[in-house]
Amino acid sequence: MLKEKAAYYYGTLGKGCGEAILLAANDVYDLKLSEEAIQLFAGFRTGMGCGSTCGGLSGAIGVLSRMYGQREDFKDLCAAFVKAFEEKLGCGSIDCTPIAAKYKTEEARCVAAVELGAQALENFIDKTEGREKPAAPAEGCTLTADQIKAVKAQGFLHQKGTNKFNGRIITRNGRITEAEARAIADAAKRYGDGYVMMTTRLTMEVSGIPFEKTEEFRADMAKAGLQVGGTGSKVRPVVSCKGTTCQYGLCDTYDVSQEIHDRFFVGYHGVSLPHKFKIAVGGCPNNCVKPNLNDVGITGARAPSYDMETCRGCKKCQLELSCPIKAAKLVDKKLVIDWEACNNCGRCVGKCPFHCNDESVYGYKIYVGGRWGKQVAHGQMLDKLFTTKEEALDVVEKALLLFRSEGKSGERFADTIQRIGFDRAQELLLSNELLERKAEILGLDVVGGATC
């Protein structure tokens, strides 16, 4: 643990070697050192600037001073540690110059030496405290399949060949508060290896969490109002673009995705499906979060109207110029719109100086049966523009009920739709039959087939 934290402070945060070891020990041993106290060791980097005594050794002695400075044998204790430090680094010296010559690289500086110094300190403290260090585990993972499976169900993804995991934190729609960000960063330092990664589903993963720390990590996140999870044959965390604030956004994507999170990720949490089920909300046809490559995708839309009688056939038609996909064209001095090609981006609305297209209808397009991965399926759009959020979200619920009632264990929603036919799927999704059968469908015994 001390090694990983020291490497984080040194390699990631750019602290000096002495400061890194002090900061790591401050975390692990709760030394209650102030920032000012730690800054006193800033001048020990690069061997006090002249290649003399290694700054990492100086920081380690500072740790021992804090922990054992009142002991009568403190001088002998320090001498014993200096010897252990020198043996650990294997340079025949405690000076910065020969240590740097062996370990320093342009990319990582002396991170390897810092890690070895931290290891030497941790081993020395354990020995001094009379703690018997357990025998080093055999190379690779020593956990059982059942142990890995148990924490996976809670949102911890196994790091292959180790006893460590990535803890997946749900962000609702890719947006977190400043306080949540601080809590995640603090947990990464306390339980993991100091790194936080964004997933393609806009969740956040803290890496390097030891198996025995997973429950503690989960409890700590819960205190911050955050949930660890997002695995299994169920509704996965919703993905959203920032259409709420984007110049092209046609709907409040954060509002829609938050409601999807509450109603389906949380509300259907205990509902098993034939496989995982992914939902994405995009603010416009720019398709930034690929709604049509999800099991269900919602896209904001603005359908324009066009009054041909008002059109004056201007030589430079502003509608034609504003249409990004060339669905509007001037033909024989009159505007012609290819309604099949029009993607309802709304970019042309209000552009005519003579007001031939001032009116429009906002709504939602819904795609079903998309998938991205080893096998790709493009979702098919339902033949309706849904004009209220409530109507659109009801379709999401119908899709879940359709998948649960018609899907086979291990197949994705795309496979289900292909098997029963899109026309039949659309018929069910546009009617109320599935909602009327909701209690019956939720009572079915469904075995999930997701492996991650």
CSV table of C-alpha atoms in Angstrom, one decimal:
chain,number,residue,atom,x,y,z
A,1,MET,CA,0.0,0.0,0.0
A,2,LEU,CA,2.8,2.5,0.9
A,3,LYS,CA,4.6,1.7,-2.4
A,4,GLU,CA,1.5,2.5,-4.5
A,5,LYS,CA,0.7,5.7,-2.7
A,6,ALA,CA,4.2,7.0,-2.8
A,7,ALA,CA,4.4,6.3,-6.5
A,8,TYR,CA,1.1,8.2,-7.0
A,9,TYR,CA,2.3,11.3,-5.1
A,10,TYR,CA,5.7,11.2,-6.9
A,11,GLY,CA,4.7,10.0,-10.4
A,12,THR,CA,1.2,11.5,-10.8
A,13,LEU,CA,1.3,14.6,-8.6
A,14,GLY,CA,4.9,15.4,-9.2
A,15,LYS,CA,6.0,15.7,-5.6
A,16,GLY,CA,9.6,15.3,-4.6
A,17,CYS,CA,10.7,11.8,-3.4
A,18,GLY,CA,10.9,12.8,0.2
A,19,GLU,CA,7.5,14.5,0.1
A,20,ALA,CA,6.0,11.5,-1.7
A,21,ILE,CA,7.1,9.1,1.0
A,22,LEU,CA,5.9,11.4,3.8
A,23,LEU,CA,2.5,12.0,2.1
A,24,ALA,CA,2.1,8.2,1.6
A,25,ALA,CA,3.0,7.4,5.2
A,26,ASN,CA,0.7,10.2,6.4
A,27,ASP,CA,-2.2,8.4,4.7
A,28,VAL,CA,-1.3,4.9,5.7
A,29,TYR,CA,-0.2,5.5,9.3
A,30,ASP,CA,-2.4,8.5,10.0
A,31,LEU,CA,0.6,10.7,11.1
A,32,LYS,CA,-1.5,13.8,11.1
A,33,LEU,CA,1.3,15.8,9.4
A,34,SER,CA,0.3,19.2,8.2
A,35,GLU,CA,1.0,20.4,4.6
A,36,GLU,CA,3.5,22.9,6.1
A,37,ALA,CA,5.4,20.1,7.8
A,38,ILE,CA,5.6,18.1,4.6
A,39,GLN,CA,6.8,21.1,2.7
A,40,LEU,CA,9.9,21.2,4.9
A,41,PHE,CA,11.2,18.2,2.9
A,42,ALA,CA,10.8,19.9,-0.5
A,43,GLY,CA,14.5,20.8,-0.5
A,44,PHE,CA,15.7,17.3,-0.2
A,45,ARG,CA,14.9,16.3,-3.8
A,46,THR,CA,17.8,15.5,-6.0
A,47,GLY,CA,19.9,14.9,-2.9
A,48,MET,CA,19.4,18.5,-1.5
A,49,GLY,CA,20.0,19.7,-5.1
A,50,CYS,CA,23.6,18.5,-5.2
A,51,GLY,CA,23.3,14.7,-5.5
A,52,SER,CA,23.9,14.1,-1.8
A,53,THR,CA,21.7,11.9,0.5
A,54,CYS,CA,18.7,10.6,-1.3
A,55,GLY,CA,15.6,12.7,-0.6
A,56,GLY,CA,13.5,9.5,-0.3
A,57,LEU,CA,15.7,8.4,2.5
A,58,SER,CA,15.3,11.8,4.1
A,59,GLY,CA,11.6,11.5,3.9
A,60,ALA,CA,11.6,8.0,5.4
A,61,ILE,CA,13.7,9.2,8.3
A,62,GLY,CA,11.2,12.0,8.8
A,63,VAL,CA,8.4,9.3,9.1
A,64,LEU,CA,10.5,7.4,11.6
A,65,SER,CA,11.1,10.6,13.6
A,66,ARG,CA,7.3,11.2,13.8
A,67,MET,CA,6.6,7.6,14.8
A,68,TYR,CA,9.5,6.8,17.1
A,69,GLY,CA,11.4,10.0,17.8
A,70,GLN,CA,10.9,9.7,21.5
A,71,ARG,CA,12.4,6.2,21.8
A,72,GLU,CA,15.8,5.9,23.5
A,73,ASP,CA,17.1,3.7,20.8
A,74,PHE,CA,16.0,6.0,18.0
A,75,LYS,CA,19.5,6.6,16.8
A,76,ASP,CA,20.1,2.9,16.4
A,77,LEU,CA,16.7,2.5,14.8
A,78,CYS,CA,17.6,5.1,12.1
A,79,ALA,CA,21.0,3.5,11.5
A,80,ALA,CA,19.3,0.1,11.0
A,81,PHE,CA,16.8,1.6,8.6
A,82,VAL,CA,19.6,3.3,6.6
A,83,LYS,CA,21.3,0.0,6.2
A,84,ALA,CA,17.9,-1.7,5.1
A,85,PHE,CA,17.3,1.2,2.6
A,86,GLU,CA,20.8,0.8,1.1
A,87,GLU,CA,20.3,-3.0,0.7
A,88,LYS,CA,16.9,-2.6,-0.8
A,89,LEU,CA,18.1,-0.2,-3.5
A,90,GLY,CA,21.2,-2.2,-4.2
A,91,CYS,CA,23.5,0.7,-5.2
A,92,GLY,CA,26.1,0.4,-2.4
A,93,SER,CA,25.3,4.0,-1.5
A,94,ILE,CA,22.5,6.2,0.0
A,95,ASP,CA,23.4,9.2,-2.2
A,96,CYS,CA,21.1,10.5,-4.9
A,97,THR,CA,23.7,10.5,-7.7
A,98,PRO,CA,24.4,6.7,-7.9
A,99,ILE,CA,20.7,5.9,-7.2
A,100,ALA,CA,19.5,8.2,-10.0
A,101,ALA,CA,22.1,6.7,-12.3
A,102,LYS,CA,20.6,3.2,-11.7
A,103,TYR,CA,16.9,4.1,-11.6
A,104,LYS,CA,16.1,7.4,-13.2
A,105,THR,CA,14.5,7.6,-16.6
A,106,GLU,CA,13.3,10.6,-18.6
A,107,GLU,CA,9.7,9.5,-18.6
A,108,ALA,CA,9.3,8.4,-15.0
A,109,ARG,CA,12.1,10.1,-13.2
A,110,CYS,CA,13.1,8.0,-10.1
A,111,VAL,CA,9.7,6.4,-9.5
A,112,ALA,CA,11.2,2.9,-9.2
A,113,ALA,CA,13.6,4.1,-6.5
A,114,VAL,CA,10.7,5.8,-4.6
A,115,GLU,CA,8.7,2.6,-4.7
A,116,LEU,CA,11.7,0.5,-3.4
A,117,GLY,CA,12.3,3.1,-0.7
A,118,ALA,CA,8.6,3.0,0.4
A,119,GLN,CA,8.8,-0.8,0.4
A,120,ALA,CA,11.8,-0.7,2.6
A,121,LEU,CA,10.1,1.7,5.0
A,122,GLU,CA,6.9,-0.3,5.2
A,123,ASN,CA,8.8,-3.6,5.9
A,124,PHE,CA,10.9,-1.8,8.5
A,125,ILE,CA,7.9,-0.4,10.3
A,126,ASP,CA,6.1,-3.8,10.3
A,127,LYS,CA,9.2,-5.4,11.8
A,128,THR,CA,9.5,-2.6,14.4
A,129,GLU,CA,5.9,-3.0,15.3
A,130,GLY,CA,6.2,-6.7,15.7
A,131,ARG,CA,3.8,-7.4,12.8
A,132,GLU,CA,4.5,-10.6,11.0
A,133,LYS,CA,4.2,-9.9,7.3
A,134,PRO,CA,2.3,-12.7,5.6
A,135,ALA,CA,4.2,-14.7,3.0
A,136,ALA,CA,4.1,-13.0,-0.4
A,137,PRO,CA,1.3,-14.6,-2.4
A,138,ALA,CA,2.0,-16.6,-5.4
A,139,GLU,CA,2.3,-14.7,-8.6
A,140,GLY,CA,-1.0,-13.9,-10.2
A,141,CYS,CA,-4.4,-14.1,-8.7
A,142,THR,CA,-5.0,-16.1,-5.5
A,143,LEU,CA,-8.8,-15.4,-5.3
A,144,THR,CA,-11.4,-18.0,-5.9
A,145,ALA,CA,-13.9,-17.7,-8.8
A,146,ASP,CA,-16.7,-17.3,-6.2
A,147,GLN,CA,-14.9,-14.4,-4.5
A,148,ILE,CA,-14.4,-12.6,-7.9
A,149,LYS,CA,-18.0,-13.3,-8.8
A,150,ALA,CA,-19.4,-12.0,-5.5
A,151,VAL,CA,-17.7,-8.6,-5.7
A,152,LYS,CA,-18.4,-8.4,-9.5
A,153,ALA,CA,-22.1,-8.4,-8.7
A,154,GLN,CA,-21.5,-5.3,-6.6
A,155,GLY,CA,-19.7,-3.4,-9.3
A,156,PHE,CA,-16.0,-4.4,-9.0
A,157,LEU,CA,-14.3,-5.6,-12.2
A,158,HIS,CA,-11.3,-7.9,-11.7
A,159,GLN,CA,-7.9,-6.8,-12.8
A,160,LYS,CA,-6.6,-9.9,-14.6
A,161,GLY,CA,-3.8,-11.7,-12.9
A,162,THR,CA,-4.1,-9.8,-9.6
A,163,ASN,CA,-6.1,-9.7,-6.4
A,164,LYS,CA,-7.2,-6.1,-7.2
A,165,PHE,CA,-10.3,-4.6,-8.8
A,166,ASN,CA,-11.7,-1.5,-10.5
A,167,GLY,CA,-14.6,-0.1,-8.5
A,168,ARG,CA,-17.3,1.2,-10.9
A,169,ILE,CA,-19.1,4.3,-9.6
A,170,ILE,CA,-22.4,5.3,-11.2
A,171,THR,CA,-22.6,8.9,-12.3
A,172,ARG,CA,-26.4,8.9,-13.3
A,173,ASN,CA,-25.6,10.5,-16.7
A,174,GLY,CA,-22.0,11.4,-16.8
A,175,ARG,CA,-22.4,14.4,-14.6
A,176,ILE,CA,-21.1,14.7,-11.0
A,177,THR,CA,-20.9,17.4,-8.4
A,178,GLU,CA,-17.8,19.0,-7.1
A,179,ALA,CA,-18.3,17.3,-3.8
A,180,GLU,CA,-18.7,13.9,-5.5
A,181,ALA,CA,-15.5,14.5,-7.5
A,182,ARG,CA,-13.6,15.2,-4.3
A,183,ALA,CA,-15.0,12.1,-2.7
A,184,ILE,CA,-14.0,9.9,-5.6
A,185,ALA,CA,-10.5,11.4,-5.8
A,186,ASP,CA,-10.1,10.8,-2.0
A,187,ALA,CA,-11.2,7.2,-2.3
A,188,ALA,CA,-8.8,6.6,-5.2
A,189,LYS,CA,-6.0,7.7,-3.0
A,190,ARG,CA,-7.2,5.9,0.1
A,191,TYR,CA,-8.2,2.5,-1.4
A,192,GLY,CA,-6.9,2.3,-4.9
A,193,ASP,CA,-3.7,3.2,-6.9
A,194,GLY,CA,-4.6,6.9,-7.2
A,195,TYR,CA,-6.1,6.6,-10.7
A,196,VAL,CA,-9.7,7.3,-11.8
A,197,MET,CA,-10.9,6.3,-15.3
A,198,MET,CA,-13.9,7.3,-17.3
A,199,THR,CA,-15.7,4.4,-18.9
A,200,THR,CA,-17.4,4.5,-22.3
A,201,ARG,CA,-20.7,4.5,-20.4
A,202,LEU,CA,-19.6,7.7,-18.5
A,203,THR,CA,-19.2,5.9,-15.2
A,204,MET,CA,-16.0,6.3,-13.2
A,205,GLU,CA,-13.7,3.5,-12.1
A,206,VAL,CA,-11.2,3.7,-9.3
A,207,SER,CA,-8.5,1.1,-10.1
A,208,GLY,CA,-6.2,-1.0,-7.9
A,209,ILE,CA,-8.6,-1.7,-5.1
A,210,PRO,CA,-7.5,-4.8,-3.1
A,211,PHE,CA,-10.2,-7.5,-2.6
A,212,GLU,CA,-10.3,-7.0,1.1
A,213,LYS,CA,-11.0,-3.3,0.7
A,214,THR,CA,-14.0,-3.6,-1.7
A,215,GLU,CA,-16.7,-3.4,1.0
A,216,GLU,CA,-15.0,-0.5,2.8
A,217,PHE,CA,-14.7,1.3,-0.5
A,218,ARG,CA,-18.4,0.7,-1.3
A,219,ALA,CA,-19.5,2.0,2.1
A,220,ASP,CA,-17.3,5.1,1.8
A,221,MET,CA,-18.9,5.9,-1.6
A,222,ALA,CA,-22.4,5.4,-0.1
A,223,LYS,CA,-21.6,8.0,2.5
A,224,ALA,CA,-20.9,10.5,-0.4
A,225,GLY,CA,-24.3,9.5,-2.0
A,226,LEU,CA,-22.6,7.5,-4.7
A,227,GLN,CA,-23.3,3.9,-5.8
A,228,VAL,CA,-20.9,1.3,-6.9
A,229,GLY,CA,-22.4,-1.1,-9.5
A,230,GLY,CA,-23.4,-1.2,-13.2
A,231,THR,CA,-22.8,-4.8,-14.0
A,232,GLY,CA,-25.0,-7.8,-14.7
A,233,SER,CA,-28.1,-8.7,-16.8
A,234,LYS,CA,-30.0,-5.6,-16.0
A,235,VAL,CA,-30.5,-2.0,-17.0
A,236,ARG,CA,-27.0,-0.4,-17.2
A,237,PRO,CA,-26.2,3.3,-16.3
A,238,VAL,CA,-27.7,5.7,-18.7
A,239,VAL,CA,-25.4,7.7,-21.1
A,240,SER,CA,-26.2,11.3,-22.0
A,241,CYS,CA,-24.6,14.0,-24.1
A,242,LYS,CA,-24.5,17.6,-22.8
A,243,GLY,CA,-27.4,18.6,-25.0
A,244,THR,CA,-28.8,20.6,-22.1
A,245,THR,CA,-26.0,23.1,-22.5
A,246,CYS,CA,-24.9,22.4,-26.1
A,247,GLN,CA,-25.7,25.0,-28.8
A,248,TYR,CA,-27.3,22.2,-30.9
A,249,GLY,CA,-29.3,20.6,-28.1
A,250,LEU,CA,-33.0,20.1,-28.8
A,251,CYS,CA,-34.0,18.6,-25.4
A,252,ASP,CA,-33.0,18.7,-21.8
A,253,THR,CA,-30.8,15.6,-21.9
A,254,TYR,CA,-29.8,15.8,-18.3
A,255,ASP,CA,-33.4,15.9,-17.2
A,256,VAL,CA,-34.4,13.0,-19.4
A,257,SER,CA,-31.4,10.9,-18.4
A,258,GLN,CA,-31.9,11.6,-14.7
A,259,GLU,CA,-35.5,10.4,-15.0
A,260,ILE,CA,-34.4,7.3,-16.9
A,261,HIS,CA,-31.8,6.7,-14.1
A,262,ASP,CA,-34.4,7.0,-11.4
A,263,ARG,CA,-37.2,5.1,-13.1
A,264,PHE,CA,-35.2,2.3,-14.8
A,265,PHE,CA,-31.7,1.9,-13.4
A,266,VAL,CA,-32.9,2.3,-9.9
A,267,GLY,CA,-36.5,1.3,-10.3
A,268,TYR,CA,-35.7,-1.8,-12.2
A,269,HIS,CA,-32.5,-2.7,-10.3
A,270,GLY,CA,-33.9,-6.0,-9.0
A,271,VAL,CA,-35.3,-7.0,-12.4
A,272,SER,CA,-33.3,-9.6,-14.3
A,273,LEU,CA,-33.2,-9.4,-18.1
A,274,PRO,CA,-31.9,-11.8,-20.7
A,275,HIS,CA,-28.8,-9.7,-21.0
A,276,LYS,CA,-27.5,-6.2,-20.2
A,277,PHE,CA,-29.6,-3.3,-21.5
A,278,LYS,CA,-28.1,0.0,-22.5
A,279,ILE,CA,-29.9,3.3,-22.9
A,280,ALA,CA,-28.5,6.6,-24.3
A,281,VAL,CA,-29.9,10.1,-24.6
A,282,GLY,CA,-28.7,12.4,-27.3
A,283,GLY,CA,-29.7,16.0,-27.6
A,284,CYS,CA,-29.8,16.2,-31.4
A,285,PRO,CA,-29.1,14.2,-34.6
A,286,ASN,CA,-25.3,14.9,-34.3
A,287,ASN,CA,-25.4,11.6,-32.5
A,288,CYS,CA,-22.4,12.3,-30.2
A,289,VAL,CA,-23.3,9.5,-27.7
A,290,LYS,CA,-24.5,7.1,-30.5
A,291,PRO,CA,-28.1,6.5,-29.3
A,292,ASN,CA,-28.7,4.3,-32.3
A,293,LEU,CA,-26.0,1.9,-31.1
A,294,ASN,CA,-27.7,1.3,-27.8
A,295,ASP,CA,-30.5,-1.2,-26.9
A,296,VAL,CA,-32.7,1.9,-26.7
A,297,GLY,CA,-31.6,5.4,-27.9
A,298,ILE,CA,-33.5,8.7,-27.5
A,299,THR,CA,-32.6,11.6,-29.6
A,300,GLY,CA,-33.9,15.2,-29.3
A,301,ALA,CA,-35.6,16.4,-32.5
A,302,ARG,CA,-37.2,19.5,-34.0
A,303,ALA,CA,-39.4,18.8,-37.0
A,304,PRO,CA,-39.7,21.9,-39.2
A,305,SER,CA,-42.9,23.0,-41.1
A,306,TYR,CA,-42.9,24.6,-44.5
A,307,ASP,CA,-45.5,26.9,-46.0
A,308,MET,CA,-44.9,26.6,-49.8
A,309,GLU,CA,-47.4,29.5,-50.5
A,310,THR,CA,-45.2,31.9,-48.5
A,311,CYS,CA,-42.0,30.8,-50.3
A,312,ARG,CA,-40.7,33.5,-52.7
A,313,GLY,CA,-38.1,31.4,-54.4
A,314,CYS,CA,-35.2,33.6,-53.4
A,315,LYS,CA,-32.1,33.3,-55.5
A,316,LYS,CA,-30.1,32.4,-52.4
A,317,CYS,CA,-32.5,30.4,-50.2
A,318,GLN,CA,-31.5,30.7,-46.6
A,319,LEU,CA,-33.2,27.3,-45.8
A,320,GLU,CA,-31.1,25.6,-48.4
A,321,LEU,CA,-28.0,27.2,-47.2
A,322,SER,CA,-28.7,26.3,-43.5
A,323,CYS,CA,-29.6,22.6,-44.1
A,324,PRO,CA,-26.5,20.6,-43.1
A,325,ILE,CA,-27.6,17.4,-44.9
A,326,LYS,CA,-28.9,19.1,-48.1
A,327,ALA,CA,-32.5,17.9,-47.6
A,328,ALA,CA,-33.8,21.4,-48.7
A,329,LYS,CA,-33.1,22.4,-52.2
A,330,LEU,CA,-34.4,25.2,-54.5
A,331,VAL,CA,-36.0,23.6,-57.6
A,332,ASP,CA,-37.6,25.8,-60.3
A,333,LYS,CA,-37.6,28.8,-58.0
A,334,LYS,CA,-39.4,26.9,-55.2
A,335,LEU,CA,-38.0,25.2,-52.2
A,336,VAL,CA,-38.4,21.4,-52.1
A,337,ILE,CA,-37.8,19.5,-48.9
A,338,ASP,CA,-36.9,15.8,-49.0
A,339,TRP,CA,-38.9,14.8,-45.9
A,340,GLU,CA,-37.4,11.2,-46.0
A,341,ALA,CA,-33.9,12.7,-45.8
A,342,CYS,CA,-34.7,15.4,-43.2
A,343,ASN,CA,-33.3,14.4,-39.8
A,344,ASN,CA,-35.2,16.9,-37.8
A,345,CYS,CA,-32.1,18.8,-36.6
A,346,GLY,CA,-34.1,22.1,-36.7
A,347,ARG,CA,-31.2,24.1,-38.0
A,348,CYS,CA,-33.4,25.6,-40.8
A,349,VAL,CA,-36.3,26.8,-38.6
A,350,GLY,CA,-36.8,30.5,-38.7
A,351,LYS,CA,-34.1,31.1,-41.3
A,352,CYS,CA,-36.5,32.3,-44.0
A,353,PRO,CA,-36.8,36.1,-44.0
A,354,PHE,CA,-40.3,35.8,-45.3
A,355,HIS,CA,-41.4,33.4,-42.6
A,356,CYS,CA,-42.2,30.3,-44.6
A,357,ASN,CA,-40.8,28.0,-41.9
A,358,ASP,CA,-41.2,29.7,-38.5
A,359,GLU,CA,-43.2,26.8,-37.1
A,360,SER,CA,-41.8,23.6,-35.8
A,361,VAL,CA,-42.5,20.7,-33.3
A,362,TYR,CA,-40.0,19.6,-30.7
A,363,GLY,CA,-40.0,15.9,-29.8
A,364,TYR,CA,-38.0,12.7,-29.4
A,365,LYS,CA,-36.9,10.1,-31.9
A,366,ILE,CA,-36.5,6.6,-30.5
A,367,TYR,CA,-34.2,3.9,-31.8
A,368,VAL,CA,-34.4,0.2,-30.7
A,369,GLY,CA,-32.1,-2.8,-31.1
A,370,GLY,CA,-28.7,-1.1,-31.4
A,371,ARG,CA,-25.5,-2.7,-30.2
A,372,TRP,CA,-21.8,-2.0,-30.4
A,373,GLY,CA,-19.0,-4.6,-29.8
A,374,LYS,CA,-17.9,-7.8,-31.4
A,375,GLN,CA,-21.1,-7.7,-33.3
A,376,VAL,CA,-22.6,-4.4,-34.4
A,377,ALA,CA,-26.3,-3.6,-35.0
A,378,HIS,CA,-27.7,-0.2,-35.9
A,379,GLY,CA,-30.9,0.5,-34.0
A,380,GLN,CA,-34.0,1.1,-36.1
A,381,MET,CA,-36.1,4.2,-35.6
A,382,LEU,CA,-39.7,3.9,-34.6
A,383,ASP,CA,-42.1,5.4,-37.1
A,384,LYS,CA,-43.3,8.2,-34.8
A,385,LEU,CA,-42.0,11.5,-33.3
A,386,PHE,CA,-42.8,11.4,-29.6
A,387,THR,CA,-43.8,14.9,-28.5
A,388,THR,CA,-43.7,14.5,-24.7
A,389,LYS,CA,-41.0,13.1,-22.4
A,390,GLU,CA,-43.6,10.9,-20.6
A,391,GLU,CA,-44.6,9.3,-23.9
A,392,ALA,CA,-40.9,8.6,-24.8
A,393,LEU,CA,-40.1,7.1,-21.4
A,394,ASP,CA,-43.1,4.9,-21.6
A,395,VAL,CA,-41.6,3.4,-24.7
A,396,VAL,CA,-38.4,2.7,-22.8
A,397,GLU,CA,-40.4,0.8,-20.3
A,398,LYS,CA,-42.2,-1.1,-23.0
A,399,ALA,CA,-38.9,-2.0,-24.5
A,400,LEU,CA,-37.7,-3.5,-21.2
A,401,LEU,CA,-40.9,-5.5,-20.8
A,402,LEU,CA,-40.7,-6.7,-24.4
A,403,PHE,CA,-37.1,-7.8,-23.9
A,404,ARG,CA,-38.1,-9.6,-20.7
A,405,SER,CA,-41.0,-11.3,-22.2
A,406,GLU,CA,-39.7,-12.3,-25.6
A,407,GLY,CA,-35.9,-12.4,-25.1
A,408,LYS,CA,-33.9,-15.6,-24.6
A,409,SER,CA,-31.2,-15.8,-22.0
A,410,GLY,CA,-27.8,-14.7,-23.4
A,411,GLU,CA,-29.2,-12.7,-26.4
A,412,ARG,CA,-29.2,-9.0,-26.7
A,413,PHE,CA,-32.3,-6.9,-27.5
A,414,ALA,CA,-31.1,-6.5,-31.1
A,415,ASP,CA,-31.3,-10.3,-31.5
A,416,THR,CA,-34.7,-10.4,-30.0
A,417,ILE,CA,-36.0,-7.8,-32.4
A,418,GLN,CA,-34.4,-9.6,-35.3
A,419,ARG,CA,-36.0,-12.9,-34.3
A,420,ILE,CA,-39.6,-11.6,-33.8
A,421,GLY,CA,-39.3,-9.0,-36.5
A,422,PHE,CA,-39.1,-5.2,-36.3
A,423,ASP,CA,-42.7,-4.7,-37.4
A,424,ARG,CA,-44.0,-6.9,-34.6
A,425,ALA,CA,-41.7,-5.2,-32.1
A,426,GLN,CA,-42.8,-1.7,-33.2
A,427,GLU,CA,-46.5,-2.8,-33.0
A,428,LEU,CA,-46.0,-3.8,-29.4
A,429,LEU,CA,-43.9,-0.7,-28.5
A,430,LEU,CA,-46.5,1.7,-30.0
A,431,SER,CA,-49.4,0.0,-28.2
A,432,ASN,CA,-50.3,-0.3,-24.5
A,433,GLU,CA,-50.3,-4.1,-24.5
A,434,LEU,CA,-47.0,-4.5,-22.7
A,435,LEU,CA,-47.9,-2.0,-20.0
A,436,GLU,CA,-51.2,-3.8,-19.4
A,437,ARG,CA,-49.2,-7.1,-19.0
A,438,LYS,CA,-46.5,-5.4,-16.8
A,439,ALA,CA,-47.3,-7.4,-13.6
A,440,GLU,CA,-47.4,-10.7,-15.5
A,441,ILE,CA,-44.1,-9.9,-17.3
A,442,LEU,CA,-42.3,-8.8,-14.1
A,443,GLY,CA,-43.3,-12.1,-12.5
A,444,LEU,CA,-41.6,-14.2,-15.1
A,445,ASP,CA,-38.5,-16.2,-14.2
A,446,VAL,CA,-35.8,-14.8,-16.4
A,447,VAL,CA,-32.2,-16.0,-16.3
A,448,GLY,CA,-29.6,-13.4,-17.3
A,449,GLY,CA,-26.7,-14.2,-19.7
A,450,ALA,CA,-24.4,-11.2,-19.3
A,451,THR,CA,-20.8,-12.1,-18.5
A,452,CYS,CA,-19.6,-8.6,-17.5
